[in-house]
Coordinates of C-alpha atoms in Angstrom, one line a residue:
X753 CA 99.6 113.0 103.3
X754 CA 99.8 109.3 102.2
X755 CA 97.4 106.2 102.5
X756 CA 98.5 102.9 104.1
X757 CA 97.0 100.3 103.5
X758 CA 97.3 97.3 106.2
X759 CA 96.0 94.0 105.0
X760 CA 96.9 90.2 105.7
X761 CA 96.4 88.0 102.6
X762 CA 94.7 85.1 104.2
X763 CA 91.6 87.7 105.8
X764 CA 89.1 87.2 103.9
X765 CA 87.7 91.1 104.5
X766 CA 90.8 92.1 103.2
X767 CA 90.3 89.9 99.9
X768 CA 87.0 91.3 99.7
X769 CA 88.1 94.9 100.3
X770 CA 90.4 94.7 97.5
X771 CA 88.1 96.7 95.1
X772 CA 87.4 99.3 96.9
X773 CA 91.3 100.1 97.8
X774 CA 92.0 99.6 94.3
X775 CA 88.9 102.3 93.1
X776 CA 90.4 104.9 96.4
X777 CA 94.0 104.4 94.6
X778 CA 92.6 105.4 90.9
X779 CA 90.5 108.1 92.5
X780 CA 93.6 109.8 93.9
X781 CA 96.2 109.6 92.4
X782 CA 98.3 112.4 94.3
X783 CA 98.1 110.6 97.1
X784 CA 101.0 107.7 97.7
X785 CA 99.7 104.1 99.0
X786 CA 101.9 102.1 101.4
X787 CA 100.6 98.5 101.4
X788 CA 101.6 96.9 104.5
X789 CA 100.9 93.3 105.7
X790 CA 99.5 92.3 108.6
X791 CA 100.2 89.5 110.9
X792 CA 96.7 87.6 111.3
X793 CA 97.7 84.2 111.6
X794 CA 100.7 83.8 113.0
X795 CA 102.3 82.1 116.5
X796 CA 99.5 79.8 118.1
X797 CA 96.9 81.0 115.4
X798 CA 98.8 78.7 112.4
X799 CA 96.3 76.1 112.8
X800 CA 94.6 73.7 110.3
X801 CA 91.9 76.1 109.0
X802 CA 88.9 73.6 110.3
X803 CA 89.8 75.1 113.8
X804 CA 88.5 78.8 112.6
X805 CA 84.9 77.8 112.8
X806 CA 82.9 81.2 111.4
X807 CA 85.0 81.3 107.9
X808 CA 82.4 80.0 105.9
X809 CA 79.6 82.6 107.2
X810 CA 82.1 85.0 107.0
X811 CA 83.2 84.5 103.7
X812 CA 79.4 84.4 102.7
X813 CA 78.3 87.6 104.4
X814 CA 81.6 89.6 102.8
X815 CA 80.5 88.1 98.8
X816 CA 77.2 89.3 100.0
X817 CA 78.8 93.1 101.0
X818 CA 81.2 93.5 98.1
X819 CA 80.7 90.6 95.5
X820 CA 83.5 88.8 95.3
X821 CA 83.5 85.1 94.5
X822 CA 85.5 82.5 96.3
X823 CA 86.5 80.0 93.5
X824 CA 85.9 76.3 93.7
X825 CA 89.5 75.3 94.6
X826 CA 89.4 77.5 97.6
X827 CA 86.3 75.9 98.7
X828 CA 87.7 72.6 98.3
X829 CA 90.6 73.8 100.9
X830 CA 87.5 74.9 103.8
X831 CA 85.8 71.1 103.1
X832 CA 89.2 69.8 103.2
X833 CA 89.9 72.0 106.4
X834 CA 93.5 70.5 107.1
X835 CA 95.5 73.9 105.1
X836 CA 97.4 76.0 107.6
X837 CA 97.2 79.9 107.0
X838 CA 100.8 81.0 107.5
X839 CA 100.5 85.4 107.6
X840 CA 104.6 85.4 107.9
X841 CA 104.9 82.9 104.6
X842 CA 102.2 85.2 102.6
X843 CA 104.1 88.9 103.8
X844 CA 107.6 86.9 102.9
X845 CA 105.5 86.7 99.4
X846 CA 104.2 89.8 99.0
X847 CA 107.1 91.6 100.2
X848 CA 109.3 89.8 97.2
X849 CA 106.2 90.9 94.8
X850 CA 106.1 94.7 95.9
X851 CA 110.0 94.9 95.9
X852 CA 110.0 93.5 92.0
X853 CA 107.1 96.5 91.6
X854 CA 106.3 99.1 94.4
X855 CA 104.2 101.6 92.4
X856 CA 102.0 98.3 92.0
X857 CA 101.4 97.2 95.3
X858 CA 97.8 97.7 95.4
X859 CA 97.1 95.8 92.5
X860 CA 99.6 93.0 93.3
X861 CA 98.4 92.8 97.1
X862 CA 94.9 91.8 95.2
X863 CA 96.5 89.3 92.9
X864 CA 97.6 87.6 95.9
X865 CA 94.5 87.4 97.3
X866 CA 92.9 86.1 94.3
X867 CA 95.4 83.1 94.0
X868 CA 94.3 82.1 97.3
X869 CA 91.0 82.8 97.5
X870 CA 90.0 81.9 93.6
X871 CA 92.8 79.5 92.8
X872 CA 93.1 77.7 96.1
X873 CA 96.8 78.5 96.1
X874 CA 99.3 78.1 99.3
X875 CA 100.6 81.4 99.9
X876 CA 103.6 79.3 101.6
X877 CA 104.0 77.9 98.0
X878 CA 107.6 79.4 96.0
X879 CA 105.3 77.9 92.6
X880 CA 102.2 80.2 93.8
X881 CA 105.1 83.8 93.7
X882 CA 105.9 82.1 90.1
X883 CA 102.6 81.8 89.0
X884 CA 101.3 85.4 90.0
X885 CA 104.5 87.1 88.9
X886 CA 104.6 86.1 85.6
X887 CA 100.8 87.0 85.3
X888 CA 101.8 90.4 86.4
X889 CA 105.1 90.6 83.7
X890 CA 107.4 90.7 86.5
X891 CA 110.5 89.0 86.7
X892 CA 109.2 85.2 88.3
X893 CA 112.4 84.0 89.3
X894 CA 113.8 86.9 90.9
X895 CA 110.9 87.2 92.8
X896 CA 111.0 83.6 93.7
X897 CA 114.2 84.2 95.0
X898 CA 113.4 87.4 96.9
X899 CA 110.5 85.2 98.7
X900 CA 112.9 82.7 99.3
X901 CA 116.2 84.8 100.9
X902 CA 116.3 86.4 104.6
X903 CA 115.6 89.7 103.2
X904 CA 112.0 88.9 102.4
X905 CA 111.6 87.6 106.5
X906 CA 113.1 91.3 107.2
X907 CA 110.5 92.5 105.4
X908 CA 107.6 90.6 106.4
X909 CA 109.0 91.8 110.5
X910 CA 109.1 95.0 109.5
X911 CA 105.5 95.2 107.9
X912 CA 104.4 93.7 111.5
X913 CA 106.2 96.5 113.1
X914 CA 104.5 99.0 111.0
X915 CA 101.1 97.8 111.7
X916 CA 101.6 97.7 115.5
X917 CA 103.1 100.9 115.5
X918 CA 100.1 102.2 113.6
X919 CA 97.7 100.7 116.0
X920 CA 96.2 98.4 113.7
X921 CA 93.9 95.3 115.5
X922 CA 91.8 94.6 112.5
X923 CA 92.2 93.8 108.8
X924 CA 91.9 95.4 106.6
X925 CA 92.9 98.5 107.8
X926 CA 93.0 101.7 105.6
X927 CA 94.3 104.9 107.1
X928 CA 95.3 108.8 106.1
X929 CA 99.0 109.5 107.5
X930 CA 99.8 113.1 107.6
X931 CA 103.7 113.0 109.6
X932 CA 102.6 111.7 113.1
X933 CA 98.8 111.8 112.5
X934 CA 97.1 108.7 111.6
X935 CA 93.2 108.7 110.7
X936 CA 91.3 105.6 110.2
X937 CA 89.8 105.9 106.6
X938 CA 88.2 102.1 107.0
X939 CA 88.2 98.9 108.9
X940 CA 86.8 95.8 107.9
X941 CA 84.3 96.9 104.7
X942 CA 83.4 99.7 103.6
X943 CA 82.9 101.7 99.9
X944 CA 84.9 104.1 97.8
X945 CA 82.2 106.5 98.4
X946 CA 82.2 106.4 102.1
X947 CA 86.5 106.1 101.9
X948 CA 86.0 109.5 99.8
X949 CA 83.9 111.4 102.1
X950 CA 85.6 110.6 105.4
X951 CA 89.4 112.3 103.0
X952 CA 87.1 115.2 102.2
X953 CA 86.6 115.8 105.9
X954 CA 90.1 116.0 107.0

């Protein structure tokens, strides 16, 4: 059995959820985690963010579930409201940072989220991959690159692919995989504890 995690960088449940994969990962660590990304905003829904109404009461009611802060430079970006969310751009970019460090993709799926949702940082941006690379030790350039070549828009098809196939609507998504059996672990919010005794029951 394995646990996959679908997420899309720019969802702000998934930014928020980031804890509690990362507490499920240390908790078991004989099970494998495939971090997959979702495709949120993509097609008709890259629009200036303004046009997505609910974010701020979202984005209050998920720092009121799970406590994470949404930095200053972020907020600037909602009053601002002209950013487009691109979901390929930000799979391009984590694809190139879980290539450069797979057994890390939990931890650098979470970084991403922070640069964007503490640091106010394009997830379209080559500079933003430098940036978090080099925070994590990993080769920047390379990873630059990666984001940069056709290989990373394979990847970032193919992590749609797997979500679809897995029946995923919502982010984030985390399920148990056991050969052709999926289970839904979690959707949206929810704790280590409750992730914990919904294994225990399978």
């Amino acid at each position: 059995m394995q646990l996959v995690y679908v997420l899309d960088a720019y969802c702000g449940w998934s930014y928020g959820f980031a804890r509690t994969m990362a507490a499920v990962a240390d908790r078991h660590p004989e099970l494998p985690v495939e971090v997959v990304s979702g495709g949120l905003f993509t097609g008709s829904r890259r629009v200036p963010i303004r046009e997505f109404g609910y974010v701020q009461g979202a984005n209050a009611r998920i720092a009121e579930l799970t406590g994470v802060e949404f930095g200053p430079a972020y907020e600037r970006l909602i009053a601002d409201g002209s950013f487009v969310m691109d979901s390929e751009d930000a799979a391009r970019g984590f694809a190139a940072l879980r290539s450069a460090a797979p057994a890390r993709a939990v931890e650098l799926a979470a970084d991403l989220q922070e640069a964007f949702y503490r640091d106010g940082l394009s997830l379209s941006d080559p500079a933003t991959y430098r940036k978090v690379a080099a925070a994590a030790g990993l080769d920047a350039e390379a990873v630059v690159r990666h984001f940069e070549s056709p290989a990373a828009g394979a990847d970032a098809a193919a992590d749609f692919r797997r979500s679809g196939r897995l029946g995923v609507e919502a982010f984030p998504t985390l399920l148990a995989v056991d050969g052709r059996q999926a289970t839904v672990l979690a959707v949206g919010h929810a704790t280590a504890d409750e992730v914990d005794r919904r294994l225990a029951a399978l």
